[in-house]
Short mmCIF file of C-alpha atoms in Angstrom, two decimals:
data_model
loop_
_atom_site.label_atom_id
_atom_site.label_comp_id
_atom_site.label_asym_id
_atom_site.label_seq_id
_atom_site.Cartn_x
_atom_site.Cartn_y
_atom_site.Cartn_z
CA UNK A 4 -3.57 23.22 -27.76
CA UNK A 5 0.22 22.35 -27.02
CA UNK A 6 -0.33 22.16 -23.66
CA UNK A 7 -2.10 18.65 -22.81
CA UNK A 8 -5.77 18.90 -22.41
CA UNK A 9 -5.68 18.24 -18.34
CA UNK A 10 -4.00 21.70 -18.10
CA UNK A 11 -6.09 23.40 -20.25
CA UNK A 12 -9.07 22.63 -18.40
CA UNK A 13 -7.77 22.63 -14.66
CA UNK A 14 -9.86 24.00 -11.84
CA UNK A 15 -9.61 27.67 -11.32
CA UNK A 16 -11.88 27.88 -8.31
CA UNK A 17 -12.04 25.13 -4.87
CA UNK A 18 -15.99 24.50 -6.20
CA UNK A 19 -14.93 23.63 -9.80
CA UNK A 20 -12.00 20.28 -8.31
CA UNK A 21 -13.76 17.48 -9.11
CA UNK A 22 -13.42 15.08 -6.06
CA UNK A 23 -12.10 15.31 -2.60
CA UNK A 24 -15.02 16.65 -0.68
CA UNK A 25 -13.82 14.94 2.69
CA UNK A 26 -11.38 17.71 2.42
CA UNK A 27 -12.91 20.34 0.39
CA UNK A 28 -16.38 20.72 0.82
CA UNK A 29 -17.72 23.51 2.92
CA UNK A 30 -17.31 23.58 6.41
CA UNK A 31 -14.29 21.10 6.21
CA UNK A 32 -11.27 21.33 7.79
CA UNK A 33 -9.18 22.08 5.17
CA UNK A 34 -11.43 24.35 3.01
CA UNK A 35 -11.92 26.48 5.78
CA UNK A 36 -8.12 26.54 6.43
CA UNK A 37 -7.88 27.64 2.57
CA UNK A 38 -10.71 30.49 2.85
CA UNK A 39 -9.11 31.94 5.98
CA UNK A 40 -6.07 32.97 3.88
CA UNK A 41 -3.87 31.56 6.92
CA UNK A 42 -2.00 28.53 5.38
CA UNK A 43 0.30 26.58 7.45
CA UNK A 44 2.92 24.14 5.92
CA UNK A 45 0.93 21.13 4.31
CA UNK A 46 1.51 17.84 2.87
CA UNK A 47 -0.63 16.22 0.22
CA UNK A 48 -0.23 12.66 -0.22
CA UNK A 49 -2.61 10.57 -2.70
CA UNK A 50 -2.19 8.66 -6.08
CA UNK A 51 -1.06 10.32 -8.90
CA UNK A 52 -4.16 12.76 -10.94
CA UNK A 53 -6.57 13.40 -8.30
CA UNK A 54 -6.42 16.75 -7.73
CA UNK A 55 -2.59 17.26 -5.48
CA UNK A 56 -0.95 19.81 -7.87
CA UNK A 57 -4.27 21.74 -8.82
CA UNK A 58 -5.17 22.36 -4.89
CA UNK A 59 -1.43 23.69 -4.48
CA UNK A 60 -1.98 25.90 -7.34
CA UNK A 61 -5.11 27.50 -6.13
CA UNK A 62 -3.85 28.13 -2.71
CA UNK A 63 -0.91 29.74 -4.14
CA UNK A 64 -3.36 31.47 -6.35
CA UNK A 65 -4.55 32.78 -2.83
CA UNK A 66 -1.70 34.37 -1.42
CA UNK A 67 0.67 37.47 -1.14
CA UNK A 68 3.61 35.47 -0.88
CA UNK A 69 6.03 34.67 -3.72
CA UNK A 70 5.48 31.22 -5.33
CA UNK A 71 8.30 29.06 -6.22
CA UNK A 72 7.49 25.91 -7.77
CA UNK A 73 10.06 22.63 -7.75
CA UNK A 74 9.42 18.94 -8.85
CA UNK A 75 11.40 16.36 -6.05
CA UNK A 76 12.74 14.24 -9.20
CA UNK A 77 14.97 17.25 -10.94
CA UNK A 78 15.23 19.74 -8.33
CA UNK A 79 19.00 19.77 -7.19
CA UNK A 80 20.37 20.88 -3.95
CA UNK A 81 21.31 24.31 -5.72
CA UNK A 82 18.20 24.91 -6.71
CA UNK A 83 16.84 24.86 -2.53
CA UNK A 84 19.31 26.77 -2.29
CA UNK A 85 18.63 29.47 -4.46
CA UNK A 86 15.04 30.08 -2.83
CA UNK A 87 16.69 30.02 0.65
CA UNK A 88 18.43 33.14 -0.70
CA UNK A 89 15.39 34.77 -1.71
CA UNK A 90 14.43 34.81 2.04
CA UNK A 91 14.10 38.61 3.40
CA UNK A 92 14.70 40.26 0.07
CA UNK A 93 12.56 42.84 -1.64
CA UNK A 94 10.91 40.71 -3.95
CA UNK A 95 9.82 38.05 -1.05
CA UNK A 96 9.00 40.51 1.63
CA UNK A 97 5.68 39.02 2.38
CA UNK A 98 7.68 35.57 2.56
CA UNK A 99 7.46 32.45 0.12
CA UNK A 100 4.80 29.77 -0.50
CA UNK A 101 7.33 26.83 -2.13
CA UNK A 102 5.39 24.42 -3.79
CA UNK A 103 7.49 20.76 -3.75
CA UNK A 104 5.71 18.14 -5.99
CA UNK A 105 6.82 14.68 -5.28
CA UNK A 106 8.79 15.53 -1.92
CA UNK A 107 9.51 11.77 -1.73
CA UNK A 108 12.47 12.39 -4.12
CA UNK A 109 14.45 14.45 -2.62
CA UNK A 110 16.94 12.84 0.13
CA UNK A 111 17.30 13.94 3.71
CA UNK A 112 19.87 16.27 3.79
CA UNK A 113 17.73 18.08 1.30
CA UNK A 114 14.41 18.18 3.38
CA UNK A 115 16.63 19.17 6.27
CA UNK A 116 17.67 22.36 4.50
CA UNK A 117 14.50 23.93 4.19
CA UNK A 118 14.15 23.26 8.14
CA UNK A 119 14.70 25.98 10.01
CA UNK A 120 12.86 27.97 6.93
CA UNK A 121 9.71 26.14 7.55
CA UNK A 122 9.54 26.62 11.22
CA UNK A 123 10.30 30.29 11.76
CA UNK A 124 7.53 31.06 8.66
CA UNK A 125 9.90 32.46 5.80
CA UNK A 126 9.10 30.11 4.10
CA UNK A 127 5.26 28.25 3.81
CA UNK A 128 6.11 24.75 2.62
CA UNK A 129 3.12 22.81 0.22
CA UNK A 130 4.36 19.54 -0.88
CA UNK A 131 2.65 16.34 -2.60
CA UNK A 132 3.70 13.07 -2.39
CA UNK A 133 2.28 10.10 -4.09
CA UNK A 134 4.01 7.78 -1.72
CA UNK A 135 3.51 7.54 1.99
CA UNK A 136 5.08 10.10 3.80
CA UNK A 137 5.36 8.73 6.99
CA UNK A 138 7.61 6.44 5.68
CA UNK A 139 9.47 8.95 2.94
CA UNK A 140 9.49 12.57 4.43
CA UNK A 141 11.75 13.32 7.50
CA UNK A 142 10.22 13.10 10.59
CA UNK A 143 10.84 17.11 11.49
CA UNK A 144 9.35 18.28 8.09
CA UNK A 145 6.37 15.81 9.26
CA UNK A 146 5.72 17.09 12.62
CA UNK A 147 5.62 20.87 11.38
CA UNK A 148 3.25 20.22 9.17
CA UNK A 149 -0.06 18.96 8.65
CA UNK A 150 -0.96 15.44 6.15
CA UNK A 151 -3.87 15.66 3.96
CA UNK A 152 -4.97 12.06 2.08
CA UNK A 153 -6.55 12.70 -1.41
CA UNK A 154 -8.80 9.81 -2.48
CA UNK A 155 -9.29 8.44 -5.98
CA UNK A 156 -11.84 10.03 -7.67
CA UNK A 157 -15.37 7.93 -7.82
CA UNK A 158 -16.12 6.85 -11.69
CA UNK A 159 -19.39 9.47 -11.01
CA UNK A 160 -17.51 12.51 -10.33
CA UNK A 161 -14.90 11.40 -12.89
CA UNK A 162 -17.21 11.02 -15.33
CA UNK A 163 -18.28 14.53 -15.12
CA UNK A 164 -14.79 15.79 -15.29
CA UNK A 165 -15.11 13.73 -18.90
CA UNK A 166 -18.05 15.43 -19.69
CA UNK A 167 -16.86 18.59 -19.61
CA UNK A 168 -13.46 18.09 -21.14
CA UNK A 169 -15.37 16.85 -23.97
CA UNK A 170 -17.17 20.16 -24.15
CA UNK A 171 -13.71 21.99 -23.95
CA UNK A 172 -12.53 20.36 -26.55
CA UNK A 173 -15.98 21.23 -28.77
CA UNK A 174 -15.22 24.67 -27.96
CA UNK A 175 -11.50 24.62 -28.96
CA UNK A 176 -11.99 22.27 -32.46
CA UNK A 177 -15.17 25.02 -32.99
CA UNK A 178 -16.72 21.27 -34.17
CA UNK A 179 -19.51 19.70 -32.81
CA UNK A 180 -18.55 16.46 -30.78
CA UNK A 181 -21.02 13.52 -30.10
CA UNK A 182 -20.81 10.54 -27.55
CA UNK A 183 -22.68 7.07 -28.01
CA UNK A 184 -24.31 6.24 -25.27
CA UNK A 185 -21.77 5.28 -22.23
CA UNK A 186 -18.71 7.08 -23.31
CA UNK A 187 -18.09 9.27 -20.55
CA UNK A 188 -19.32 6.47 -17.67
CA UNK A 189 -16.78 4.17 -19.65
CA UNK A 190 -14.00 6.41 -19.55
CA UNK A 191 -14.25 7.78 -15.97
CA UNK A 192 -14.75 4.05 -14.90
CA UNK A 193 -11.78 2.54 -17.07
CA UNK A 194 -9.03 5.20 -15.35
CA UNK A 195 -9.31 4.12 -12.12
CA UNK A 196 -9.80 7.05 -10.42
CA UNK A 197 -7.20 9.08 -11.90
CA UNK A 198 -8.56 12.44 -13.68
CA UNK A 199 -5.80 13.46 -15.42
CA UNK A 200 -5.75 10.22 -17.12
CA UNK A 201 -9.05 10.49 -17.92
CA UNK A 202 -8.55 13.61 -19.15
CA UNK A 203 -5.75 12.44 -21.82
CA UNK A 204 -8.11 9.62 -22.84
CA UNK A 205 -10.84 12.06 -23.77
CA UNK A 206 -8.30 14.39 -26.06
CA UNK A 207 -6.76 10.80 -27.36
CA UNK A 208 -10.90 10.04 -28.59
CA UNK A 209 -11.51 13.08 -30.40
CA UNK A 210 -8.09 13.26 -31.93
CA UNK A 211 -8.91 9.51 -33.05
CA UNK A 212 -12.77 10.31 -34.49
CA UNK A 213 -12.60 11.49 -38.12
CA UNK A 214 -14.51 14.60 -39.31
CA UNK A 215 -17.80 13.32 -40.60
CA UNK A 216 -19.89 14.92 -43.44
CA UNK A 217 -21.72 17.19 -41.23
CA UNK A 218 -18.18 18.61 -39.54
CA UNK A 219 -19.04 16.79 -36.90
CA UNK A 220 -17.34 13.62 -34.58
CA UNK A 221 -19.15 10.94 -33.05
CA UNK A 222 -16.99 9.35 -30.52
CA UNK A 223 -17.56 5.32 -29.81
CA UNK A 224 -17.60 3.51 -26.97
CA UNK A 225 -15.20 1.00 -29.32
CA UNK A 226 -12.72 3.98 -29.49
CA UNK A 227 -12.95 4.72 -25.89
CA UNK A 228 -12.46 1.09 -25.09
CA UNK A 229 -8.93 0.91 -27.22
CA UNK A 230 -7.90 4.01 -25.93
CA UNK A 231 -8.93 3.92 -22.09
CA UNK A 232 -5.77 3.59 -19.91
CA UNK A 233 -6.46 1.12 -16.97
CA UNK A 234 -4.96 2.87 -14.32
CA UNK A 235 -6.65 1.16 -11.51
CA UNK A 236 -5.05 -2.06 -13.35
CA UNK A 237 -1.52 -0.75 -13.39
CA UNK A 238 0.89 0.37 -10.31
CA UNK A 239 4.20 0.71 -8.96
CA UNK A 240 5.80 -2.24 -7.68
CA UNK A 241 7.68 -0.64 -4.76
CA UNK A 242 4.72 1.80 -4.13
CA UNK A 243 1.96 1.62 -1.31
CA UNK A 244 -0.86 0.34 -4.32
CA UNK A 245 1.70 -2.46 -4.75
CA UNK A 246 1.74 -3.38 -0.56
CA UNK A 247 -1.95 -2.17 -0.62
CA UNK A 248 -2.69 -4.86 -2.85
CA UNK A 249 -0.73 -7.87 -1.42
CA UNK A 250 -2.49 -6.59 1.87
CA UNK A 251 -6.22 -6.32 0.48
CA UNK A 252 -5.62 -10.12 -0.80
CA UNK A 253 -4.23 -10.91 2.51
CA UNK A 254 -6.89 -9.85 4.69
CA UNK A 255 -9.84 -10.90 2.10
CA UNK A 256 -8.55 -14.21 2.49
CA UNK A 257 -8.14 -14.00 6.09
CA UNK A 258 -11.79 -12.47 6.20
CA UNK A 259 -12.67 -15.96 4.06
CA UNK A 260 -14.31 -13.49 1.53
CA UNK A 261 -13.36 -15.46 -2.06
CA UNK A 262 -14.67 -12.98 -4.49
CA UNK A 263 -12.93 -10.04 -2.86
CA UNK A 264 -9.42 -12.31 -2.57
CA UNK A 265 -9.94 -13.64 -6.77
CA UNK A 266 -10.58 -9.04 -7.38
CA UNK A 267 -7.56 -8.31 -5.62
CA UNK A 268 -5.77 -10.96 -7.06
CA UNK A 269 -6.72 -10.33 -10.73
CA UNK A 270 -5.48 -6.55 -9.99
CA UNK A 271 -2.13 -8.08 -9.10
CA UNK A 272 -2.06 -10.17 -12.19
CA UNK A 273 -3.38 -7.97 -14.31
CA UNK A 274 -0.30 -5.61 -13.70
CA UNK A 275 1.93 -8.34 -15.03
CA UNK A 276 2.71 -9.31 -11.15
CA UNK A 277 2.96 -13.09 -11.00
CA UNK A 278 5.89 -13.49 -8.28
CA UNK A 279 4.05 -10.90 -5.41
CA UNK A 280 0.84 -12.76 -5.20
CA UNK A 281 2.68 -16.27 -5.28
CA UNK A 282 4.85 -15.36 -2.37
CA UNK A 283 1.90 -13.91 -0.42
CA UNK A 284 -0.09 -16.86 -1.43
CA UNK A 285 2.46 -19.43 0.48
CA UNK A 286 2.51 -16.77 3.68
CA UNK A 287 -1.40 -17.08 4.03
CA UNK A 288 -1.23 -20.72 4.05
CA UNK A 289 0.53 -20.63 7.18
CA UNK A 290 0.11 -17.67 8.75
CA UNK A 291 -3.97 -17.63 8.52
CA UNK A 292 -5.01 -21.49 7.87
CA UNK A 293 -2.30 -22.86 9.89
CA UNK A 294 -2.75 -26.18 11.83
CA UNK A 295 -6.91 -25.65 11.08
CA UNK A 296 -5.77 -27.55 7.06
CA UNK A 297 -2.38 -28.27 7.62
CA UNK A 298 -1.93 -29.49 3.82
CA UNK A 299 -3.26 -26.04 2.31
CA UNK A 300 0.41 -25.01 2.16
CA UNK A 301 1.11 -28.07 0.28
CA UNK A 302 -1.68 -27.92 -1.91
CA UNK A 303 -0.87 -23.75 -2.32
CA UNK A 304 2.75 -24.99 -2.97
CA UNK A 305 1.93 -27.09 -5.97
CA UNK A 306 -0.57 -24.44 -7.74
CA UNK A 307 2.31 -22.11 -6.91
CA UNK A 308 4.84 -23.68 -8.61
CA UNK A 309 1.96 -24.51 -11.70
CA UNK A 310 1.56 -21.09 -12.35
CA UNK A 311 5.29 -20.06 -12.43
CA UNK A 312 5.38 -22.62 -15.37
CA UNK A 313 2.74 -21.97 -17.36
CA UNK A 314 3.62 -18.03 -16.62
CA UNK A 315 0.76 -15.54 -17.36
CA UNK A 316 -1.91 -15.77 -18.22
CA UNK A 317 -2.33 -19.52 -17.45
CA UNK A 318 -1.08 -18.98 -14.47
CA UNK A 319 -3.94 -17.25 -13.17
CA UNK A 320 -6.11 -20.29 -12.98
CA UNK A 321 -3.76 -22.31 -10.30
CA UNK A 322 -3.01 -19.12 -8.51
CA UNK A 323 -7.23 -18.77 -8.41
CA UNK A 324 -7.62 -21.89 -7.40
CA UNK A 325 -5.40 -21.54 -4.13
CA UNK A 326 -6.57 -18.33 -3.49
CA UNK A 327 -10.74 -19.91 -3.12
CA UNK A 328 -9.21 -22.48 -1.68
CA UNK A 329 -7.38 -20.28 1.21
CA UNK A 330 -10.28 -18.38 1.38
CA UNK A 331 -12.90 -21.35 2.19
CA UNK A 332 -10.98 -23.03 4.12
CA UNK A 333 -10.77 -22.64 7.78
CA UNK A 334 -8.94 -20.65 9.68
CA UNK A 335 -5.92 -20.52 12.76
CA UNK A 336 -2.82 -18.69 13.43
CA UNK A 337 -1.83 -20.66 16.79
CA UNK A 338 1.29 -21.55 15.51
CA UNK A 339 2.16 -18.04 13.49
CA UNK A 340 1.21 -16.50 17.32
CA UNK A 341 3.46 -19.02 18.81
CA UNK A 342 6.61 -18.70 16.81
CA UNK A 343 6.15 -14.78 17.14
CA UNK A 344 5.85 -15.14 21.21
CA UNK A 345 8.72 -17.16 20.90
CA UNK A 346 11.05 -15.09 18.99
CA UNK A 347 9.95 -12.23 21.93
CA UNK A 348 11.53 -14.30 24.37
CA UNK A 349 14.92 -14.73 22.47
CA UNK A 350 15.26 -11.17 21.55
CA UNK A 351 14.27 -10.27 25.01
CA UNK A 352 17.54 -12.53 26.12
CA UNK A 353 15.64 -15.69 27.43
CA UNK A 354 16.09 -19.06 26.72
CA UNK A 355 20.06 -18.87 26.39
CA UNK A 356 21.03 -22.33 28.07
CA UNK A 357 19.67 -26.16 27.29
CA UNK A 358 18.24 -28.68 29.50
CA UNK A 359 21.10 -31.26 29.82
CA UNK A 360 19.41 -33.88 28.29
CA UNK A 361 18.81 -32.23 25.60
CA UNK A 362 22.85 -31.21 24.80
CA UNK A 363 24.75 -33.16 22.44
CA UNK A 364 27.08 -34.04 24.86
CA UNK A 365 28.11 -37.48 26.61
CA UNK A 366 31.03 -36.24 29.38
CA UNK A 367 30.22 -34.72 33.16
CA UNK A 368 32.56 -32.68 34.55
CA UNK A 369 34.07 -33.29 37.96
CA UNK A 370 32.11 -30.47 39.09
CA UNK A 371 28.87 -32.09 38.44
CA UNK A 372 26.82 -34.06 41.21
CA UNK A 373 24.52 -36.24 38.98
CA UNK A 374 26.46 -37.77 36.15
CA UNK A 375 25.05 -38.78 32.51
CA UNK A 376 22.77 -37.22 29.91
CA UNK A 377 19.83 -38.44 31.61
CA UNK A 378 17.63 -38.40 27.70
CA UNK A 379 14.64 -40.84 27.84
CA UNK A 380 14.04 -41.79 25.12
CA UNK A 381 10.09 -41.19 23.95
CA UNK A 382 10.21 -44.34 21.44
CA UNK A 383 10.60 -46.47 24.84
CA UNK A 384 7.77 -45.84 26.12
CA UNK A 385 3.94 -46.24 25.71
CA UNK A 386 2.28 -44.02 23.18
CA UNK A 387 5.71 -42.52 22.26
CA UNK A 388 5.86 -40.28 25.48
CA UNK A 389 7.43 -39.39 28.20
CA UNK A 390 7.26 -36.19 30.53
CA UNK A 391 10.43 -34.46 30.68
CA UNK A 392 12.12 -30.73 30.37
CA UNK A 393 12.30 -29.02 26.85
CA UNK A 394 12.89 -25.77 27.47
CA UNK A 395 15.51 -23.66 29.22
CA UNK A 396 15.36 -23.67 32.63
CA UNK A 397 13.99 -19.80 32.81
CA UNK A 398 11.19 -20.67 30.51
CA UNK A 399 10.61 -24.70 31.32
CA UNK A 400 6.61 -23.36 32.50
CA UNK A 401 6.07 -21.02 29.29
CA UNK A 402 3.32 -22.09 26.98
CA UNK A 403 4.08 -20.80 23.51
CA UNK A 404 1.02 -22.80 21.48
CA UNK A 405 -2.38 -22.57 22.38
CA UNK A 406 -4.69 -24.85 20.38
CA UNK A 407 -7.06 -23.28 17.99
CA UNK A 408 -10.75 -23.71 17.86
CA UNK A 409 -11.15 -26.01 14.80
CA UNK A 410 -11.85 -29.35 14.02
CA UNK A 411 -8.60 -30.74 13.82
CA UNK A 412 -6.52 -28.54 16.57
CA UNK A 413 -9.21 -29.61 18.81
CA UNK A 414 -8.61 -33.55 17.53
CA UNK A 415 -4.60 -32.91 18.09
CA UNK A 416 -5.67 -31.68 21.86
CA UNK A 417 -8.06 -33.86 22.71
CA UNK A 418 -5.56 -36.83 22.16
CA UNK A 419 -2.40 -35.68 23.51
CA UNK A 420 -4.80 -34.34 26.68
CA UNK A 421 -5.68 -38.36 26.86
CA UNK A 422 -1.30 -39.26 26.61
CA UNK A 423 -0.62 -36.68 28.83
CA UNK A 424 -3.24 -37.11 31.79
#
């Protein structure tokens, strides 16, 4: 029992993986690539303990070729380079399957190596990735082979991956293991969709339960509630559940959903993230309420800077607060769509030059026909306005802002449609 429990009990058959049936069950793409015994270079990408490494293994499983197996965070350059050599000798004469766990970590001169191994077939390249790997595999690895996305693992199915761990581990303790009511649901809900961590959890519950006076255990909900890791609660702060996150809260606010942007925002906080969701918070305020509630930002700003007082986990109640609030309020982005059309232009290499009137300058040139800044001033005249030329010559007709359909763009419009005839 050395070996942690997850091992022990992995899948030795595609019917026995727990999960994944977008990919794996019959008549699917993928598990009819893996019956035909034909596999091309692929690329699993997914969180981490649904299922990656296991697949790999049973494809090898499946082959003639010579396995080589290499982890992306302690595999050196030498060590590529060592299985490169293998190529077209005795012992690989039916080629090599090189299995590459967490791709993502090795650097670009090192992807590029197995290149030209990949394409001409010596080698059949299966790699995992927990990151994304359009962004963190090089694009000519990419195109020669083909992505697969592995989903968390849905508390049901996880929960009978618990199940029979449980029974594993009755069979290896030769002890007879009980489970209140719950256990299993609890534990395969609690990990967040991450089997192997469910798996660890159920060895950590019976190594936990004492021996009663019938040689028995009786494992408690209790214990499975201290010892439960919260998986779907925890992430990587530079990985895509981190941008996933900031992105779901985004968009849930934007969709003016407030229980789905308070869930996304307690996973954030829960993590321990307070600065993430504080910074997003601000963006929303202008990018998606806008000029519909201009003082949301300021009212966002002040439960911002609240919660980076109090810290966590006070901080949670300002940060909810702004969050509803951003949510329920309504909703424009005429001005984020404005600045954005407006940047176009500049990069685009309009808009280089200023109206004169405009220039801080007071002196004409000889060479100029009609002398003086010519500025009215707006103050002069009724209702503060006067027509005159803004912007550069080759965009004076551009309209940048269009005025939103709410209650108080339309009040803005309506009076400056009145000033302006």
């Amino acid at each position: 029992m050395s070996a942690p429990l997850a091992d022990r009990i992995r899948p030795q058959t595609l019917d026995e993986v727990v999960g994944q049936t977008h990919l794996l069950a019959p008549g699917k793409p993928l598990r009819t690539i893996i019956e035909s015994g034909q596999i091309p270079n692929l690329i699993f990408y997914g969180p981490s303990g649904v299922g990656k490494t296991t697949l790999a293994r049973l494809i090898a499983g499946q082959t003639n070729k010579k396995l080589y197996k290499l982890n992306g965070t302690s595999a050196s350059t030498a060590d590529i380079k060592a299985i490169i050599d293998q190529v077209n000798t005795i012992s690989s004469y039916q080629g090599i399957l090189l299995y590459l766990d967490e791709i993502q970590y090795l650097n670009k001169k090192q992807q590029q190596s197995l290149l030209e191994h990949i394409e001409n077939g010596n080698i059949t390249l299966i790699a995992s990735t927990t990151e994304n790997p359009y962004f963190y595999i090089y694009n000519a690895i990419l195109s020669r082979s083909t992505v697969f996305e592995f989903r968390p693992i849905e508390p049901q199915e996880a929960a009978r991956a618990v199940t029979r761990a449980f029974q594993k581990m009755e069979e290896e303790l030769d002890s007879p293991i009980r489970l209140e009511e719950g256990v299993a649901e609890f534990i395969g809900q609690a990990c967040g969709g991450d089997v192997r961590k469910s798996l660890n959890t159920v060895e950590l519950c019976v190594l936990a339960t004492r021996v009663d006076e019938a040689g028995g255990r009786l494992v408690t909900l209790e214990t499975a509630r201290e010892l439960a890791q919260k998986s779907a609660m925890k992430y990587d702060r530079q990985g895509d559940e981190h941008y996933d996150l900031l992105s779901a809260l985004q968009k849930s606010i934007r969709g003016s959903d407030p229980d789905a942007a308070v869930h996304y925002l307690g996973r954030l906080l829960e993590a321990g993230d307070l600065l993430s969701p504080c910074r997003r918070l601000l963006v929303i305020a202008s990018e998606d309420i806008g000029m519909a509630y201009p003082l949301a930002i300021t009212i966002v700003k002040a439960c911002v800077d609240s919660a980076v007082q109090l810290g966590l986990p006070e901080a949670r109640i300002p940060l909810a607060e702004a969050a509803v609030l951003l949510a329920t309020s309504p909703k424009s982005n005429s001005s984020y769509m404005a600045i954005n059309q407006a940047m176009a232009d500049i990069r685009a290499g309009k808009g280089g030059t200023f109206p004169r009137q405009l220039q801080n300058k007071h002196f004409d040139g000889a060479e100029r026909e009609v002398k003086g800044q010519n500025y009215q001033y707006p103050h002069d005249f009724p209702n503060h306005y006067i027509k005159q030329q803004y912007l550069p010559d080759d965009l004076k007709d551009t309209v940048y802002y269009h005025y939103g359909e709410n209650k108080n763009e339309q009040a803005a419009k309506a009076y400056w449609d009145k000033i302006k005839k």
